[in-house]
XYZ file of C-alpha atoms in Angstrom:
566
model
C -0.029 0.043 0.109
C 1.429 3.375 -0.814
C 2.515 5.869 1.750
C -0.128 8.296 2.587
C 2.421 11.280 2.011
C 2.595 10.045 -1.731
C -0.824 11.379 -2.316
C 0.159 14.844 -0.804
C -0.421 17.496 -3.883
C 2.268 19.922 -4.546
C 0.600 23.374 -4.836
C 3.275 24.163 -7.551
C 4.078 27.560 -6.025
C 6.830 28.439 -8.600
C 4.544 27.669 -11.811
C 2.999 30.783 -13.385
C 0.048 28.677 -14.636
C -0.796 28.228 -11.036
C 0.394 31.694 -9.478
C -0.535 34.016 -12.129
C -3.478 32.741 -14.172
C -6.906 32.806 -12.568
C -8.721 29.259 -12.232
C -11.349 30.767 -14.981
C -8.580 31.253 -17.728
C -6.612 28.044 -16.725
C -9.551 25.809 -17.014
C -10.674 27.474 -20.283
C -6.974 26.576 -21.618
C -7.561 23.065 -20.135
C -10.642 22.578 -22.076
C -9.134 23.620 -25.324
C -6.317 21.146 -24.570
C -8.574 18.396 -24.030
C -11.166 18.693 -26.914
C -11.236 15.916 -29.170
C -10.221 16.370 -32.821
C -9.954 14.304 -35.730
C -6.583 12.494 -36.336
C -5.376 13.007 -40.198
C -3.304 10.187 -39.406
C -6.258 7.798 -39.068
C -8.450 8.595 -41.836
C -11.514 6.520 -42.487
C -12.253 4.955 -46.078
C -14.688 7.254 -48.018
C -16.748 4.492 -48.980
C -17.437 3.468 -45.323
C -21.006 4.047 -44.131
C -19.358 5.764 -40.942
C -17.643 8.164 -43.043
C -19.480 11.451 -42.818
C -19.040 15.360 -41.704
C -17.241 15.247 -38.432
C -16.121 11.642 -38.715
C -13.922 11.576 -41.725
C -10.978 10.585 -39.491
C -10.667 8.818 -35.947
C -11.238 11.143 -32.933
C -8.145 11.584 -30.547
C -7.880 13.192 -27.194
C -4.436 14.187 -26.045
C -4.700 12.986 -22.316
C -0.877 13.223 -21.897
C -1.737 16.579 -19.977
C -3.275 14.706 -17.134
C -0.015 12.728 -16.176
C 1.912 16.263 -15.790
C 1.477 16.506 -12.125
C -1.076 15.845 -9.598
C -2.477 19.382 -9.232
C -3.193 19.300 -13.104
C -4.959 16.083 -12.758
C -6.859 17.232 -10.206
C -8.306 20.186 -12.061
C -8.535 17.959 -15.368
C -9.624 14.523 -14.559
C -13.353 15.311 -15.465
C -12.871 17.555 -18.264
C -12.457 14.896 -21.394
C -15.711 13.288 -20.154
C -17.677 16.758 -19.641
C -16.647 18.548 -22.651
C -16.750 15.982 -25.336
C -19.308 13.655 -26.794
C -19.227 10.057 -25.818
C -20.238 8.258 -29.078
C -21.968 4.774 -29.331
C -22.343 2.965 -32.740
C -25.345 0.770 -33.285
C -24.001 -1.011 -35.074
C -21.137 -1.245 -37.952
C -18.800 1.279 -35.898
C -15.413 2.194 -37.314
C -12.661 -0.362 -37.274
C -10.878 1.467 -34.373
C -14.058 0.884 -32.119
C -15.377 -2.395 -31.172
C -18.692 -1.088 -29.609
C -18.374 2.408 -27.744
C -20.696 1.714 -24.580
C -21.462 4.029 -21.725
C -18.828 3.238 -19.236
C -20.444 1.138 -16.407
C -17.215 -0.298 -14.649
C -16.672 0.242 -11.051
C -13.135 1.493 -11.122
C -12.625 4.893 -10.233
C -11.752 6.105 -13.721
C -15.002 4.611 -14.853
C -16.944 5.896 -11.970
C -15.370 9.647 -12.516
C -16.383 9.243 -16.445
C -19.834 8.304 -16.027
C -20.575 10.974 -13.346
C -19.345 13.558 -15.300
C -20.742 12.736 -18.867
C -22.807 15.480 -20.453
C -23.306 14.515 -24.137
C -24.012 11.023 -25.516
C -24.260 10.431 -29.515
C -25.902 7.468 -30.531
C -25.429 6.429 -34.112
C -28.636 4.212 -34.211
C -30.029 1.995 -37.014
C -33.518 2.488 -37.053
C -34.562 -1.237 -35.897
C -32.144 -0.688 -33.109
C -34.071 2.717 -32.152
C -37.605 0.828 -32.585
C -36.689 -2.494 -30.774
C -38.903 -3.204 -27.768
C -36.727 -5.620 -25.970
C -33.515 -4.149 -26.314
C -32.208 -1.240 -28.353
C -32.847 2.291 -27.262
C -35.093 0.711 -24.610
C -32.530 -1.100 -23.066
C -30.176 1.979 -23.208
C -32.587 4.063 -21.274
C -32.987 1.498 -18.820
C -29.178 2.162 -17.891
C -29.688 6.051 -17.884
C -29.255 6.228 -14.063
C -25.792 4.964 -14.243
C -25.072 8.097 -16.187
C -27.232 11.113 -16.452
C -26.027 13.476 -19.321
C -27.587 16.606 -20.361
C -27.674 16.225 -23.997
C -28.470 13.346 -26.296
C -28.037 13.244 -29.880
C -29.245 10.547 -32.095
C -28.225 10.338 -35.788
C -29.802 8.120 -38.331
C -27.721 7.890 -41.430
C -29.139 7.177 -44.700
C -27.812 3.492 -44.312
C -29.735 3.331 -41.237
C -33.243 3.319 -42.376
C -35.214 0.444 -42.710
C -34.624 -1.530 -46.176
C -32.523 1.441 -47.536
C -31.156 -1.101 -49.949
C -34.167 -1.296 -51.941
C -35.344 2.244 -51.464
C -38.119 1.738 -49.269
C -40.225 4.716 -48.230
C -38.807 6.758 -45.215
C -41.010 6.494 -42.068
C -40.229 7.708 -38.346
C -42.881 7.859 -35.697
C -41.994 7.954 -32.195
C -45.413 7.118 -30.923
C -45.822 3.765 -33.076
C -44.652 0.485 -31.696
C -41.973 -1.328 -33.495
C -41.642 -0.454 -37.424
C -43.802 2.497 -38.411
C -45.873 2.635 -41.800
C -44.981 5.286 -44.215
C -48.923 5.406 -44.846
C -50.282 5.521 -41.580
C -49.169 8.274 -39.154
C -49.950 9.131 -35.404
C -52.079 11.964 -34.596
C -50.314 14.987 -33.219
C -52.227 14.538 -29.899
C -52.128 10.935 -30.037
C -50.733 8.827 -27.438
C -47.742 7.075 -26.952
C -47.999 3.320 -27.667
C -46.730 1.397 -24.410
C -43.381 0.284 -26.411
C -42.776 2.804 -28.725
C -39.310 4.454 -28.356
C -40.690 7.892 -27.847
C -42.498 6.298 -24.599
C -38.720 5.427 -23.310
C -38.106 8.942 -22.602
C -40.154 8.324 -19.206
C -37.177 6.683 -17.871
C -34.885 9.548 -18.817
C -34.152 12.394 -15.984
C -32.154 15.570 -15.926
C -32.065 15.763 -19.917
C -31.868 19.260 -20.935
C -31.509 18.994 -24.595
C -32.421 16.310 -27.286
C -31.176 16.245 -30.986
C -32.277 14.208 -33.823
C -30.203 14.264 -37.041
C -31.810 12.605 -39.935
C -30.194 11.766 -43.255
C -30.726 10.477 -46.421
C -29.891 11.110 -50.476
C -31.230 14.176 -52.513
C -33.524 12.118 -54.079
C -35.550 11.091 -51.028
C -35.570 14.706 -49.732
C -39.117 15.251 -49.712
C -39.850 12.171 -47.770
C -37.471 13.269 -45.059
C -39.038 16.875 -45.280
C -42.441 15.027 -44.606
C -40.996 13.717 -41.418
C -39.538 16.860 -40.196
C -42.938 18.564 -40.787
C -44.799 15.808 -38.549
C -41.903 16.037 -36.071
C -43.269 19.618 -35.149
C -46.041 18.499 -33.234
C -43.863 15.635 -31.059
C -43.437 16.060 -27.736
C -41.528 13.895 -25.248
C -42.097 13.568 -21.654
C -39.294 12.792 -19.114
C -39.340 11.138 -15.763
C -38.481 14.011 -13.660
C -41.922 15.876 -14.859
C -39.979 18.140 -17.842
C -41.230 17.930 -21.066
C -39.361 18.212 -24.408
C -40.593 20.591 -26.841
C -39.253 21.285 -30.245
C -37.110 24.644 -30.843
C -37.869 25.268 -34.507
C -35.561 28.236 -34.804
C -32.727 25.735 -34.085
C -33.686 23.384 -37.081
C -30.609 23.100 -39.382
C -30.305 21.527 -42.817
C -27.017 20.828 -44.673
C -25.576 18.554 -47.227
C -22.335 16.857 -48.296
C -21.292 14.590 -51.111
C -20.139 11.069 -50.472
C -18.966 8.248 -52.359
C -21.764 5.735 -53.479
C -19.724 2.846 -52.293
C -21.057 1.202 -49.099
C -19.121 -0.957 -46.719
C -19.460 -4.098 -48.598
C -18.163 -2.322 -51.913
C -21.521 -2.797 -53.550
C -22.437 0.287 -55.991
C -25.989 1.564 -55.190
C -26.165 3.974 -57.892
C -29.656 5.594 -58.152
C -31.519 5.112 -61.698
C -32.321 8.585 -61.924
C -28.547 9.713 -61.640
C -27.536 7.949 -64.636
C -30.890 9.022 -66.414
C -29.814 12.937 -65.683
C -26.273 11.961 -67.153
C -27.639 10.758 -70.384
C -30.021 13.933 -70.404
C -26.927 16.093 -69.867
C -24.826 14.225 -72.544
C -27.678 14.682 -75.296
C -27.946 18.652 -74.242
C -24.301 18.985 -74.824
C -24.249 17.129 -78.000
C -27.192 19.054 -79.443
C -25.550 22.326 -78.308
C -22.195 21.275 -80.390
C -24.077 20.377 -83.493
C -25.763 23.711 -83.423
C -22.609 25.795 -82.990
C -20.896 23.841 -85.582
C -24.007 24.373 -87.993
C -23.589 28.309 -87.694
C -19.800 28.665 -87.289
C -17.679 29.277 -90.548
C -14.224 30.064 -91.137
C -14.952 33.787 -91.944
C -17.910 35.936 -92.390
C -17.360 36.162 -96.299
C -18.070 32.399 -96.495
C -21.175 32.995 -94.852
C -22.187 35.679 -96.797
C -21.409 33.604 -99.957
C -22.958 30.376 -98.791
C -26.567 31.811 -97.667
C -26.990 35.286 -98.967
C -28.416 36.324 -102.494
C -27.700 40.158 -101.894
C -25.412 42.012 -104.476
C -21.640 42.726 -103.816
C -22.690 46.531 -102.730
C -25.445 45.084 -100.447
C -22.962 42.500 -99.135
C -21.051 45.020 -97.001
C -24.037 45.789 -95.016
C -25.571 42.353 -94.592
C -24.976 40.901 -91.134
C -24.321 37.280 -90.876
C -25.053 35.836 -87.518
C -22.022 34.000 -86.032
C -21.639 32.457 -82.110
C -18.487 33.167 -80.662
C -18.011 30.811 -77.699
C -16.424 31.855 -74.496
C -14.714 30.577 -71.093
C -17.834 30.211 -69.316
C -19.492 28.089 -71.810
C -21.649 30.945 -73.050
C -21.937 32.405 -76.583
C -21.835 35.951 -77.572
C -23.772 37.247 -80.650
C -21.411 38.347 -83.576
C -22.734 39.632 -86.605
C -20.410 39.673 -89.700
C -18.988 42.809 -91.102
C -19.860 46.212 -92.073
C -17.805 48.029 -94.588
C -15.012 45.576 -94.158
C -15.083 46.192 -90.334
C -16.204 43.618 -87.912
C -19.292 44.704 -85.920
C -20.353 43.553 -82.344
C -24.061 44.291 -82.046
C -25.575 43.820 -78.727
C -28.524 41.622 -78.449
C -31.693 42.281 -76.460
C -31.459 40.610 -73.082
C -32.996 37.072 -72.859
C -35.888 36.849 -70.633
C -36.235 33.127 -71.202
C -36.131 31.376 -67.892
C -33.040 30.418 -66.401
C -32.095 26.589 -66.645
C -33.188 24.446 -63.857
C -30.464 22.998 -61.404
C -29.329 19.479 -63.134
C -27.419 17.909 -60.182
C -28.430 16.700 -56.918
C -26.053 19.341 -55.170
C -27.101 22.365 -57.268
C -30.902 21.392 -56.292
C -29.962 21.431 -52.649
C -28.120 24.611 -52.922
C -30.852 26.285 -54.632
C -33.010 25.182 -51.618
C -30.570 26.933 -49.094
C -29.051 23.884 -48.089
C -25.381 24.343 -46.778
C -22.898 22.262 -47.749
C -19.910 20.633 -45.922
C -17.286 20.840 -48.503
C -14.233 19.685 -46.185
C -15.956 16.295 -45.786
C -17.472 15.915 -49.492
C -15.394 13.663 -51.832
C -13.424 15.337 -54.832
C -12.291 13.918 -57.876
C -15.044 11.326 -58.511
C -17.885 11.548 -61.389
C -21.217 12.030 -60.189
C -22.511 8.717 -60.962
C -19.949 7.467 -58.325
C -21.108 9.828 -55.738
C -24.310 10.369 -53.421
C -25.670 13.660 -52.480
C -26.499 13.568 -48.790
C -29.346 15.666 -47.235
C -29.273 16.081 -43.420
C -31.965 17.664 -41.173
C -30.964 18.504 -37.386
C -34.096 18.925 -34.877
C -33.573 20.400 -31.377
C -35.918 19.854 -28.501
C -35.503 21.548 -25.223
C -36.650 20.780 -21.808
C -39.147 22.683 -20.199
C -41.140 22.418 -16.678
C -44.533 21.562 -17.225
C -45.903 23.347 -13.944
C -44.805 26.801 -14.969
C -46.326 26.183 -18.421
C -49.632 25.080 -17.021
C -49.604 28.337 -14.865
C -49.128 30.406 -18.110
C -52.145 28.565 -19.785
C -54.450 28.935 -16.813
C -53.313 32.791 -16.715
C -54.201 33.389 -20.246
C -57.320 31.378 -19.926
C -58.571 33.486 -16.994
C -57.324 36.976 -17.968
C -60.221 38.009 -20.414
C -63.018 37.009 -17.824
C -62.250 39.561 -15.084
C -62.171 42.218 -18.080
C -65.345 41.166 -19.332
C -67.009 41.152 -15.997
C -65.645 44.451 -15.253
C -67.068 45.649 -18.734
C -70.436 44.168 -17.877
C -70.769 45.917 -14.513
C -69.903 49.333 -16.016
C -72.419 48.938 -18.646
C -75.055 48.498 -16.324
C -74.142 51.461 -14.484
C -74.049 53.357 -17.468
C -77.673 52.541 -18.255
C -78.717 53.577 -15.012
C -77.028 56.877 -15.623
C -78.337 57.506 -19.127
C -81.744 56.045 -18.470
C -82.783 52.530 -17.673
C -86.079 53.146 -19.721
C -84.276 53.020 -22.753
C -83.065 49.261 -21.818
C -84.946 45.774 -22.822
C -84.672 44.618 -19.321
C -83.394 45.802 -15.748
C -79.651 47.062 -15.821
C -78.604 44.537 -12.812
C -79.482 41.568 -15.492
C -76.369 42.653 -17.761
C -74.246 41.242 -15.134
C -76.464 38.512 -13.771
C -76.692 36.997 -17.203
C -73.182 37.578 -18.803
C -70.918 37.133 -15.975
C -72.329 33.399 -15.170
C -72.182 32.845 -19.076
C -68.503 34.042 -18.866
C -67.679 31.731 -15.962
C -69.227 28.771 -17.727
C -66.920 29.233 -20.683
C -64.054 29.754 -18.235
C -64.735 26.202 -16.877
C -65.009 24.752 -20.013
C -61.555 26.168 -21.013
C -60.175 24.924 -17.611
C -61.597 21.416 -18.101
C -59.948 21.172 -21.773
C -56.818 22.544 -20.141
C -56.693 19.914 -17.436
C -57.445 16.831 -19.753
C -54.769 18.122 -22.017
C -52.251 18.317 -18.922
C -53.264 14.758 -17.522
C -53.285 13.189 -21.101
C -49.492 14.950 -21.560
C -51.262 16.425 -24.856
C -52.419 13.378 -26.275
C -56.497 14.030 -26.106
C -58.263 15.345 -28.907
C -61.150 15.890 -26.593
C -59.099 18.150 -24.646
C -58.616 20.598 -27.386
C -62.260 20.267 -28.214
C -63.385 21.430 -24.909
C -61.258 24.137 -24.727
C -62.477 25.402 -28.452
C -66.059 24.926 -27.251
C -65.283 27.037 -24.079
C -63.893 29.684 -26.555
C -66.660 29.543 -28.803
C -69.243 29.992 -26.221
C -67.374 32.938 -24.793
C -67.414 34.710 -28.425
C -70.943 34.174 -28.587
C -71.582 35.486 -25.310
C -69.333 38.592 -26.141
C -71.234 38.876 -29.383
C -74.445 38.949 -27.853
C -73.589 41.609 -25.236
C -72.296 43.712 -27.959
C -75.347 43.660 -29.936
C -77.524 44.881 -26.819
C -74.881 47.544 -25.958
C -75.683 48.468 -29.610
C -79.321 48.228 -29.337
C -79.330 50.561 -26.139
C -77.302 52.999 -27.756
C -79.587 53.306 -30.673
C -82.739 53.395 -28.422
C -81.060 56.065 -26.238
C -80.396 58.205 -29.428
C -83.698 57.762 -30.687
C -85.309 58.536 -27.407
C -83.079 62.035 -26.921
C -84.561 63.238 -30.121
C -88.030 62.994 -28.420
C -86.881 64.195 -24.853
C -83.262 65.483 -24.946
C -81.498 65.622 -21.529
C -81.232 68.723 -19.608
C -77.491 68.337 -18.806
C -75.406 67.376 -22.060
C -72.805 64.572 -21.787
C -69.195 65.534 -21.233
C -66.352 64.957 -23.422
C -64.585 62.729 -20.744
C -67.685 60.609 -20.891
C -67.923 60.076 -24.304
C -64.269 59.323 -24.379
C -64.857 56.703 -21.410
C -67.622 55.042 -23.661
C -65.420 55.177 -26.660
C -62.527 53.364 -25.133
C -64.566 50.947 -23.154
C -66.102 49.898 -26.868
C -62.739 49.540 -28.220
C -61.582 47.149 -25.217
C -64.443 45.006 -25.673
C -63.703 44.754 -29.374
C -60.195 43.764 -28.585
C -61.384 41.063 -26.132
C -63.537 39.591 -29.033
C -60.434 39.521 -31.375
C -58.452 38.026 -28.873
C -60.792 35.078 -28.346
C -61.334 34.507 -31.843
C -57.676 34.276 -32.239
C -57.520 31.679 -29.502
C -59.975 29.898 -31.471
C -57.993 29.703 -34.551
C -54.670 29.224 -32.352
C -56.236 25.948 -30.939
C -57.757 24.675 -34.212
C -54.540 22.767 -34.963
C -53.863 21.765 -31.221
C -51.456 22.791 -28.596
C -48.992 21.961 -31.413
C -50.212 23.922 -34.202
C -48.234 26.534 -36.381
C -50.120 29.505 -35.101
C -49.512 28.853 -31.455
C -45.799 28.800 -32.031
C -46.075 32.518 -33.892
C -44.136 34.585 -31.054
C -45.387 37.902 -33.189
C -49.122 36.970 -32.940
C -48.857 35.829 -29.711
C -47.330 39.067 -28.075
C -49.737 41.255 -30.204
C -52.988 39.510 -29.325
C -52.378 37.724 -25.941
C -49.862 40.026 -24.462
C -50.749 43.337 -25.613
């Protein structure tokens, strides 16, 4: 057993690193030194299924710093695990990785790594993700052994179900087992018991979940359809938090990789070959046209195709195309009085040629390409153009969200109740004889009606929270309450307008002895504007919830601030 004195840490009083630099700056330097990087001496094969942006080479962490001295080790031992991604491959990992699982050993090093893991990155085949008796379900069952704050799952083009035969893409966190590309779960539908989305209930402490989906450009529309449905996905954690999609952090990218997979089989899409043949035909046609119009000299053109007299020949313009370096042509028109003349042609308003290659199509759609990872020097028929979409869900507490929803629901009721009582007092002041019923009935009728609509909205909100967003009935009840509130406000406005008309008509017969002041008129004007604003807000709430709590309108921050906040 080592002597206890051997464990004493030298304070390194003579080292400027510890005596001059503050701990914050020193820790930043240590983080930069211990960040993983791609080792160019261990480059992966371009044809391998694990070759992709960020993984063109084996990753390496220079941990020699930890062996410098005990003081540095005490400050840096947890940094490699906390700042770097811990990557697991399911399946077909790089050759330098057997199977990179979460460290579950009982050694001090494993315990330190496990306790300080912050980011886990899973390269998951779809059948592993959706497997009920293992796969992702087994992974989440081990979550308590390490509780990172960020989880990233990547599904590559070769990870989808039956990608070899171009099977349609389908992904659904609410369906158990392999999902159907034709049958999709409702945005408010519940999670099936053994679906991979329900496994998030075993997870605690997660702050961010990222899902990276990749396919070839020819299947971009299928992936975009999945991404559009993913806008309504919510994942509920075991600690009471809920993961909601942050649409502003959605990223799209592309890269070009070799079309040979790990088994050296060439999976060339048929449409790529067809596009190449069409391009060859267009190039050949352009070459023939150019050769037909080109001649050795303008004089030969005139002689071959013109019937003009020698006097007229000097003024005849023969069209010749002159090729340029950028594969375009300049209209050149013969000679005039023996001098070559270039006459500018009217600007061509014909539509631009559509992008012909997969890469051009993605760039035209605004996709940013990773040129560093893209293969170079291969013909197009030997490459694949990949399309990647990365989605980000962030954790939110359900209780504050419920409080916000309750406050938004309750707020108009107090305003409308005040307006009902105010109108009753105005009727008493101006003359109850012009009203169709006693003034007190304004608030005895409309306030209970508003409370009833409020109860319906509260019941809808409660059903939504207890079902975790998985009940269509909850939305229907909330919309019913809002619709009833709109109806009540419309009836109230109609009665107020009726009273104003009857009062004005009565004043023509028996005018008031004391005219109404300007302050009172302004008060009535702003009271009318306020009830109209409340009506507009309630109509907006109906439209907002028409697509459920995950519809597009409910995520429009500008409208929410204008119609809910203001």
